[in-house]
Each structure stands twice: as structure tokens, then as C-alpha cells.
PDB file of C-alpha atoms in Angstrom:
ATOM      1  CA  MET A   1      47.878   3.364   3.680  1.00 40.00           C
ATOM      2  CA  ALA A   2      49.652   2.599   6.738  1.00 40.00           C
ATOM      3  CA  GLU A   3      51.976  -0.300   5.324  1.00 45.00           C
ATOM      4  CA  SER A   4      55.085   0.965   3.516  1.00 40.00           C
ATOM      5  CA  LEU A   5      58.533   0.039   2.149  1.00 39.00           C
ATOM      6  CA  GLU A   6      61.842   1.617   2.152  1.00 36.00           C
ATOM      7  CA  PHE A   7      64.094   0.094  -0.613  1.00 34.00           C
ATOM      8  CA  GLY A   8      67.732  -0.405   0.172  1.00 31.00           C
ATOM      9  CA  ARG A   9      68.823  -3.801  -2.261  1.00 32.00           C
ATOM     10  CA  GLN A  10      66.401  -3.294  -5.057  1.00 34.00           C
ATOM     11  CA  PHE A  11      67.919  -1.649  -8.305  1.00 37.00           C
ATOM     12  CA  GLY A  12      66.450   0.720 -10.802  1.00 43.00           C
ATOM     13  CA  PRO A  13      65.243   0.255 -14.168  1.00 41.00           C
ATOM     14  CA  LEU A  14      68.458   1.107 -15.741  1.00 38.00           C
ATOM     15  CA  GLY A  15      70.475  -1.460 -13.641  1.00 40.00           C
ATOM     16  CA  PHE A  16      72.723   1.109 -11.729  1.00 37.00           C
ATOM     17  CA  VAL A  17      70.719   3.162  -9.659  1.00 48.00           C
ATOM     18  CA  PRO A  18      69.942   1.650  -5.938  1.00 48.00           C
ATOM     19  CA  LEU A  19      66.966   2.480  -4.558  1.00 55.00           C
ATOM     20  CA  ILE A  20      68.903   3.342  -1.297  1.00 52.00           C
ATOM     21  CA  GLU A  21      70.323   6.242  -3.145  1.00 61.00           C
ATOM     22  CA  ALA A  22      66.933   7.354  -4.001  1.00 63.00           C
ATOM     23  CA  ALA A  23      65.683   7.077  -0.474  1.00 62.00           C
ATOM     24  CA  ALA A  24      68.844   9.118   0.700  1.00 62.00           C
ATOM     25  CA  VAL A  25      68.139  12.122  -1.745  1.00 66.00           C
ATOM     26  CA  PHE A  26      64.532  12.145  -2.013  1.00 71.00           C
ATOM     27  CA  GLY A  27      63.493  10.395   1.368  1.00 76.00           C
ATOM     28  CA  PHE A  28      61.667   8.113  -1.001  1.00 82.00           C
ATOM     29  CA  ARG A  29      58.809   5.576   0.435  1.00 87.00           C
ATOM     30  CA  LEU A  30      56.305   3.055  -1.400  1.00 88.00           C
ATOM     31  CA  TYR A  31      52.913   2.335   0.006  1.00 92.00           C
ATOM     32  CA  GLY A  32      50.884  -0.680  -1.051  1.00 92.00           C
ATOM     33  CA  TRP A  33      53.617  -2.627  -2.347  1.00 89.00           C
ATOM     34  CA  HIS A  34      51.879  -5.811  -1.496  1.00 92.00           C
ATOM     35  CA  ARG A  35      48.938  -4.789  -4.032  1.00 94.00           C
ATOM     36  CA  MET A  36      51.265  -5.318  -7.209  1.00 93.00           C
ATOM     37  CA  PRO A  37      50.684  -8.609  -8.682  1.00 95.00           C
ATOM     38  CA  ARG A  38      53.290 -10.900  -8.584  1.00 92.00           C
ATOM     39  CA  GLN A  39      52.445 -12.517 -12.202  1.00 94.00           C
ATOM     40  CA  GLY A  40      50.178 -11.562 -15.134  1.00 96.00           C
ATOM     41  CA  ALA A  41      49.715  -8.966 -17.205  1.00 97.00           C
ATOM     42  CA  VAL A  42      49.158  -5.560 -15.420  1.00 97.00           C
ATOM     43  CA  VAL A  43      48.582  -1.970 -16.532  1.00 97.00           C
ATOM     44  CA  LEU A  44      50.420   0.293 -13.679  1.00 96.00           C
ATOM     45  CA  ALA A  45      48.060   3.482 -14.192  1.00 97.00           C
ATOM     46  CA  SER A  46      49.511   6.751 -12.590  1.00 97.00           C
ATOM     47  CA  ASN A  47      49.350  10.620 -12.175  1.00 97.00           C
ATOM     48  CA  HIS A  48      52.096  12.242 -14.060  1.00 96.00           C
ATOM     49  CA  GLN A  49      53.957  14.821 -12.173  1.00 96.00           C
ATOM     50  CA  SER A  50      57.815  15.091 -13.641  1.00 94.00           C
ATOM     51  CA  PHE A  51      60.251  13.329 -15.733  1.00 89.00           C
ATOM     52  CA  LEU A  52      60.859  11.455 -12.372  1.00 89.00           C
ATOM     53  CA  ASP A  53      57.847   9.574 -12.544  1.00 91.00           C
ATOM     54  CA  PRO A  54      58.837   6.343 -15.058  1.00 88.00           C
ATOM     55  CA  PRO A  55      62.074   5.657 -13.251  1.00 83.00           C
ATOM     56  CA  PHE A  56      61.098   6.023  -9.905  1.00 85.00           C
ATOM     57  CA  LEU A  57      57.610   4.094 -10.683  1.00 89.00           C
ATOM     58  CA  GLY A  58      59.501   1.408 -12.439  1.00 84.00           C
ATOM     59  CA  ALA A  59      62.177   0.847  -9.596  1.00 77.00           C
ATOM     60  CA  THR A  60      59.514   0.245  -7.074  1.00 78.00           C
ATOM     61  CA  CYS A  61      57.652  -2.416  -9.139  1.00 83.00           C
ATOM     62  CA  PRO A  62      59.547  -5.787  -8.049  1.00 83.00           C
ATOM     63  CA  ARG A  63      58.954  -6.902 -12.151  1.00 86.00           C
ATOM     64  CA  ASN A  64      59.824  -5.232 -15.242  1.00 85.00           C
ATOM     65  CA  THR A  65      58.160  -2.365 -16.330  1.00 89.00           C
ATOM     66  CA  ARG A  66      57.903  -0.742 -19.531  1.00 92.00           C
ATOM     67  CA  PHE A  67      55.979   2.434 -20.220  1.00 90.00           C
ATOM     68  CA  LEU A  68      54.477   4.716 -22.957  1.00 86.00           C
ATOM     69  CA  ALA A  69      56.510   7.805 -23.893  1.00 86.00           C
ATOM     70  CA  ARG A  70      55.996  10.482 -26.424  1.00 85.00           C
ATOM     71  CA  LYS A  71      57.656   9.752 -29.772  1.00 87.00           C
ATOM     72  CA  THR A  72      59.813  13.174 -29.651  1.00 86.00           C
ATOM     73  CA  LEU A  73      61.621  11.779 -26.793  1.00 84.00           C
ATOM     74  CA  PHE A  74      63.411   9.111 -28.884  1.00 88.00           C
ATOM     75  CA  ILE A  75      66.012  11.275 -29.884  1.00 88.00           C
ATOM     76  CA  GLY A  76      69.995  11.071 -29.951  1.00 87.00           C
ATOM     77  CA  PRO A  77      71.348   9.834 -26.609  1.00 85.00           C
ATOM     78  CA  LEU A  78      67.720  10.704 -24.977  1.00 79.00           C
ATOM     79  CA  GLY A  79      66.212   8.167 -27.214  1.00 82.00           C
ATOM     80  CA  TRP A  80      68.777   5.528 -25.872  1.00 85.00           C
ATOM     81  CA  VAL A  81      68.208   6.147 -22.265  1.00 81.00           C
ATOM     82  CA  MET A  82      64.504   6.020 -23.034  1.00 82.00           C
ATOM     83  CA  ARG A  83      64.744   2.331 -24.679  1.00 83.00           C
ATOM     84  CA  ARG A  84      67.245   1.203 -21.802  1.00 80.00           C
ATOM     85  CA  LEU A  85      64.471   2.399 -19.365  1.00 76.00           C
ATOM     86  CA  GLY A  86      61.675   0.395 -21.141  1.00 80.00           C
ATOM     87  CA  ALA A  87      59.891   3.045 -22.767  1.00 88.00           C
ATOM     88  CA  ILE A  88      57.510   2.845 -25.899  1.00 91.00           C
ATOM     89  CA  PRO A  89      57.314   5.572 -28.231  1.00 89.00           C
ATOM     90  CA  MET A  90      53.775   6.572 -29.227  1.00 85.00           C
ATOM     91  CA  ASP A  91      52.470   9.494 -31.377  1.00 81.00           C
ATOM     92  CA  ARG A  92      50.300  11.565 -28.783  1.00 70.00           C
ATOM     93  CA  ASP A  93      48.527  13.474 -31.950  1.00 69.00           C
ATOM     94  CA  SER A  94      47.769  10.807 -34.476  1.00 68.00           C
ATOM     95  CA  PRO A  95      46.954   6.967 -34.415  1.00 65.00           C
ATOM     96  CA  ASP A  96      50.322   4.965 -33.542  1.00 70.00           C
ATOM     97  CA  LEU A  97      49.700   1.376 -34.470  1.00 78.00           C
ATOM     98  CA  GLY A  98      53.470   0.319 -34.105  1.00 81.00           C
ATOM     99  CA  GLY A  99      53.155   1.820 -30.857  1.00 85.00           C
ATOM    100  CA  LEU A 100      49.900   0.557 -29.895  1.00 89.00           C
ATOM    101  CA  LYS A 101      51.399  -3.137 -30.965  1.00 92.00           C
ATOM    102  CA  GLU A 102      54.300  -3.178 -28.767  1.00 93.00           C
ATOM    103  CA  ALA A 103      52.409  -1.889 -25.570  1.00 94.00           C
ATOM    104  CA  VAL A 104      49.767  -4.535 -26.165  1.00 95.00           C
ATOM    105  CA  GLY A 105      52.318  -7.201 -26.879  1.00 95.00           C
ATOM    106  CA  SER A 106      54.266  -6.659 -23.675  1.00 94.00           C
ATOM    107  CA  LEU A 107      50.744  -7.214 -21.983  1.00 96.00           C
ATOM    108  CA  GLN A 108      49.884 -10.175 -23.613  1.00 96.00           C
ATOM    109  CA  GLU A 109      53.633 -11.467 -22.775  1.00 96.00           C
ATOM    110  CA  GLY A 110      52.477 -11.220 -19.162  1.00 96.00           C
ATOM    111  CA  GLY A 111      54.081  -7.840 -18.492  1.00 94.00           C
ATOM    112  CA  VAL A 112      53.725  -4.820 -16.667  1.00 95.00           C
ATOM    113  CA  LEU A 113      53.166  -1.727 -18.862  1.00 95.00           C
ATOM    114  CA  LEU A 114      53.067   1.907 -16.908  1.00 95.00           C
ATOM    115  CA  VAL A 115      50.504   4.290 -18.416  1.00 95.00           C
ATOM    116  CA  PHE A 116      49.615   8.022 -17.787  1.00 94.00           C
ATOM    117  CA  PRO A 117      46.097   8.274 -18.203  1.00 95.00           C
ATOM    118  CA  GLU A 118      46.656  12.040 -18.202  1.00 94.00           C
ATOM    119  CA  GLY A 119      48.899  11.765 -21.361  1.00 89.00           C
ATOM    120  CA  THR A 120      51.314  14.898 -20.100  1.00 90.00           C
ATOM    121  CA  ARG A 121      53.114  15.881 -17.116  1.00 92.00           C
ATOM    122  CA  SER A 122      50.838  18.348 -14.306  1.00 94.00           C
ATOM    123  CA  ARG A 123      51.427  21.690 -14.664  1.00 93.00           C
ATOM    124  CA  ASP A 124      50.568  22.328 -11.145  1.00 93.00           C
ATOM    125  CA  GLY A 125      51.120  18.836  -9.617  1.00 94.00           C
ATOM    126  CA  GLY A 126      47.826  18.322  -8.928  1.00 95.00           C
ATOM    127  CA  LEU A 127      45.555  16.045 -10.959  1.00 96.00           C
ATOM    128  CA  GLY A 128      44.500  16.536 -14.730  1.00 95.00           C
ATOM    129  CA  VAL A 129      42.115  15.530 -17.339  1.00 95.00           C
ATOM    130  CA  PHE A 130      42.295  11.744 -17.919  1.00 95.00           C
ATOM    131  CA  ARG A 131      42.202  10.411 -21.443  1.00 91.00           C
ATOM    132  CA  PRO A 132      40.629   7.165 -22.677  1.00 88.00           C
ATOM    133  CA  GLY A 133      43.160   4.146 -23.759  1.00 90.00           C
ATOM    134  CA  VAL A 134      43.990   2.487 -20.473  1.00 94.00           C
ATOM    135  CA  SER A 135      40.841   0.525 -20.388  1.00 94.00           C
ATOM    136  CA  MET A 136      41.569  -0.451 -24.240  1.00 94.00           C
ATOM    137  CA  LEU A 137      45.093  -1.724 -23.230  1.00 95.00           C
ATOM    138  CA  ALA A 138      43.741  -3.435 -20.379  1.00 96.00           C
ATOM    139  CA  ARG A 139      41.249  -5.232 -22.183  1.00 94.00           C
ATOM    140  CA  ARG A 140      43.427  -6.090 -25.526  1.00 95.00           C
ATOM    141  CA  GLY A 141      46.221  -7.297 -23.201  1.00 96.00           C
ATOM    142  CA  SER A 142      44.071  -9.522 -21.014  1.00 95.00           C
ATOM    143  CA  ALA A 143      45.456  -7.207 -18.018  1.00 97.00           C
ATOM    144  CA  VAL A 144      44.504  -6.170 -14.633  1.00 98.00           C
ATOM    145  CA  VAL A 145      44.951  -2.428 -13.554  1.00 98.00           C
ATOM    146  CA  VAL A 146      46.909  -1.062 -10.443  1.00 97.00           C
ATOM    147  CA  PRO A 147      45.854   2.469  -9.774  1.00 97.00           C
ATOM    148  CA  CYS A 148      48.643   4.531  -8.617  1.00 96.00           C
ATOM    149  CA  VAL A 149      49.330   7.891  -7.307  1.00 97.00           C
ATOM    150  CA  ILE A 150      53.059   9.661  -6.962  1.00 96.00           C
ATOM    151  CA  ARG A 151      53.371  12.491  -4.526  1.00 95.00           C
ATOM    152  CA  GLY A 152      56.304  15.273  -4.291  1.00 93.00           C
ATOM    153  CA  ALA A 153      57.547  14.229  -7.882  1.00 93.00           C
ATOM    154  CA  PHE A 154      56.581  17.530  -9.050  1.00 95.00           C
ATOM    155  CA  ASP A 155      58.407  19.693  -6.246  1.00 93.00           C
ATOM    156  CA  ALA A 156      61.652  17.456  -7.063  1.00 92.00           C
ATOM    157  CA  TRP A 157      61.354  18.172 -10.832  1.00 92.00           C
ATOM    158  CA  PRO A 158      58.669  20.681 -11.768  1.00 90.00           C
ATOM    159  CA  ARG A 159      58.184  21.926 -15.455  1.00 89.00           C
ATOM    160  CA  TRP A 160      60.205  24.512 -15.382  1.00 89.00           C
ATOM    161  CA  SER A 161      63.111  23.367 -13.756  1.00 90.00           C
ATOM    162  CA  PRO A 162      65.887  22.448 -15.964  1.00 88.00           C
ATOM    163  CA  LEU A 163      67.219  19.678 -13.587  1.00 88.00           C
ATOM    164  CA  PRO A 164      65.686  17.761 -10.914  1.00 88.00           C
ATOM    165  CA  ARG A 165      65.827  19.077  -7.325  1.00 87.00           C
ATOM    166  CA  PRO A 166      67.145  16.823  -4.479  1.00 81.00           C
ATOM    167  CA  PHE A 167      65.695  16.469  -0.455  1.00 82.00           C
ATOM    168  CA  PHE A 168      61.898  16.645  -1.775  1.00 87.00           C
ATOM    169  CA  PRO A 169      60.330  13.677  -0.442  1.00 89.00           C
ATOM    170  CA  ILE A 170      58.806  11.575  -3.078  1.00 91.00           C
ATOM    171  CA  ARG A 171      55.906   8.839  -2.214  1.00 92.00           C
ATOM    172  CA  VAL A 172      54.119   6.361  -4.659  1.00 93.00           C
ATOM    173  CA  HIS A 173      51.001   4.755  -3.129  1.00 95.00           C
ATOM    174  CA  ASN A 174      49.463   1.706  -5.125  1.00 95.00           C
ATOM    175  CA  GLY A 175      45.731   1.071  -4.855  1.00 97.00           C
ATOM    176  CA  ASP A 176      43.927  -2.162  -5.072  1.00 97.00           C
ATOM    177  CA  VAL A 177      43.504  -3.932  -8.262  1.00 97.00           C
ATOM    178  CA  VAL A 178      40.949  -2.901 -10.628  1.00 97.00           C
ATOM    179  CA  ALA A 179      40.126  -5.944 -12.565  1.00 96.00           C
ATOM    180  CA  PRO A 180      37.793  -5.882 -15.977  1.00 94.00           C
ATOM    181  CA  ARG A 181      34.503  -7.264 -15.369  1.00 94.00           C
ATOM    182  CA  GLU A 182      32.487  -9.542 -17.483  1.00 91.00           C
ATOM    183  CA  GLY A 183      30.234  -7.490 -20.197  1.00 90.00           C
ATOM    184  CA  GLU A 184      32.055  -4.108 -18.780  1.00 93.00           C
ATOM    185  CA  GLY A 185      32.651  -1.491 -21.689  1.00 91.00           C
ATOM    186  CA  PRO A 186      35.514   0.396 -21.981  1.00 91.00           C
ATOM    187  CA  ARG A 187      34.008   3.578 -20.945  1.00 93.00           C
ATOM    188  CA  GLU A 188      32.564   1.748 -17.562  1.00 96.00           C
ATOM    189  CA  LEU A 189      36.037   0.465 -16.707  1.00 96.00           C
ATOM    190  CA  GLY A 190      37.895   3.594 -17.567  1.00 96.00           C
ATOM    191  CA  GLU A 191      35.471   5.292 -15.302  1.00 97.00           C
ATOM    192  CA  ARG A 192      36.252   2.866 -12.419  1.00 97.00           C
ATOM    193  CA  VAL A 193      39.871   3.651 -13.143  1.00 98.00           C
ATOM    194  CA  GLU A 194      39.842   7.118 -12.814  1.00 98.00           C
ATOM    195  CA  ARG A 195      37.464   6.965  -9.677  1.00 98.00           C
ATOM    196  CA  ALA A 196      40.047   4.902  -7.971  1.00 98.00           C
ATOM    197  CA  ILE A 197      43.174   7.124  -8.858  1.00 98.00           C
ATOM    198  CA  ARG A 198      41.181  10.188  -7.952  1.00 97.00           C
ATOM    199  CA  GLU A 199      40.093   8.628  -4.505  1.00 97.00           C
ATOM    200  CA  LEU A 200      43.745   7.465  -3.841  1.00 96.00           C
ATOM    201  CA  TRP A 201      44.982  11.016  -4.335  1.00 96.00           C
ATOM    202  CA  VAL A 202      42.807  11.858  -1.600  1.00 95.00           C
ATOM    203  CA  ALA A 203      43.855   9.277   0.330  1.00 94.00           C
ATOM    204  CA  SER A 204      47.648   9.389  -0.079  1.00 92.00           C
ATOM    205  CA  GLU A 205      47.389  13.421   1.146  1.00 87.00           C
ATOM    206  CA  ARG A 206      45.911  12.112   4.657  1.00 78.00           C
ATOM    207  CA  ALA A 207      48.730   9.589   4.543  1.00 72.00           C
ATOM    208  CA  GLY A 208      50.905  12.296   5.056  1.00 62.00           C
ATOM    209  CA  GLY A 209      54.127  13.518   2.666  1.00 53.00           C
ATOM    210  CA  SER A 210      53.954  16.256   0.160  1.00 59.00           C
ATOM    211  CA  SER A 211      50.216  17.757  -0.781  1.00 55.00           C
ATOM    212  CA  ARG A 212      51.278  17.935  -4.301  1.00 70.00           C
TER     213      ARG A 212
END
């Protein structure tokens, strides 16, 4: 947890958000940057604290990253922004074969897919209940999973705030790769991913920064 990287020249997913600005406004720092595979399909599985999560997590990845988002956000100008961010619309309340096919297809092409196993933003900054789905995406997309934890994004943009609040430090912690094992079922893989994220959550608090 000691190795970290402060960004200056890399740009965010929209192409006009330099991470040096993020570092100045939020005191941003990434831990475990070396744990992200430089090639091959990857499911980046993270807790979900705020609307800041996708752009920050995507901007810290050295590869083009797509992510799942609820379909109701793809309306008007916001929908255009979501697409520009690489979002894939998904219906959270019913099976969405179109969104699933697009998500798996991005992995089969060797891409990085950001997934929030909790399915929704945290109400208090802590970890919520994990939903199934990460292991299925990893299996169908022939991908490994990188567990990830983001801290401070809840304070920077809590659910009740209409706009983000600057100067709250945001930290991203990447864990060790979780690779599917031969003969391992979806439940076992999902449990290993959840355990890795929860252990990383505890370890990241010891590393310093926001408690949420």
C-alpha cells in the first residue's frame, strides 16, 4: 500500500480533464498503479461512492476504460456525456441483454470494464451489499478482475449534494489481480472478489486518507 503515483501529464477519459487539475482540486492519489495489467481483458471491480467514481477511476487507468451505468442516466446532454465517458447503459431492474452483450463484447476485445458490484452509490460512504454479476462478466469476457477501492469521493460529492465539493482528498487503491480458477464456479469467484475488495477497504484505511 506504500507505493503511490501522483498524476500530472495523463488525461482523463473525456480528453480535456488533466489529472494534474484533479490532484490540485482534490489532492488525488493512486495506490497500486502497477497492479493494473497493461494488456488483456480486465474487470475493474470497485466500491461506489459518488458520481466522481467513473471519471476518476477511468482516468487513473493507463488503458481505455468503459463502465456500466443505469439506463435512466442516458437522457439528453447527460446521455451524450455518459457515452463520451465510455458508459454502457444497463437496466438495473430487469434483464438487459443488449447492455450485457456490449459489456462482454468490450472484454472479448481485450478492454477494461469498470463495474460497481454494489450496483448503486453508497448512502454513508461505507461498503454496501454486493450483487452478483462480476464473476459472470469475467467468465464470459475471459477477463481477470482487479479489485479496487475509492475513498474520499463520498465526501467530495455525497448523494445529498447537487454539486461536487472540492478540496476533499480522493484516494484510489488497486489490489492484486484475481484470476478465475479452473473449475471454479461463479459464486466462488464472486466471493473471492468481494473478499478482496473488503480486505482492501480495511487496508486502505490504515494507509491514511479519508475514513470513508
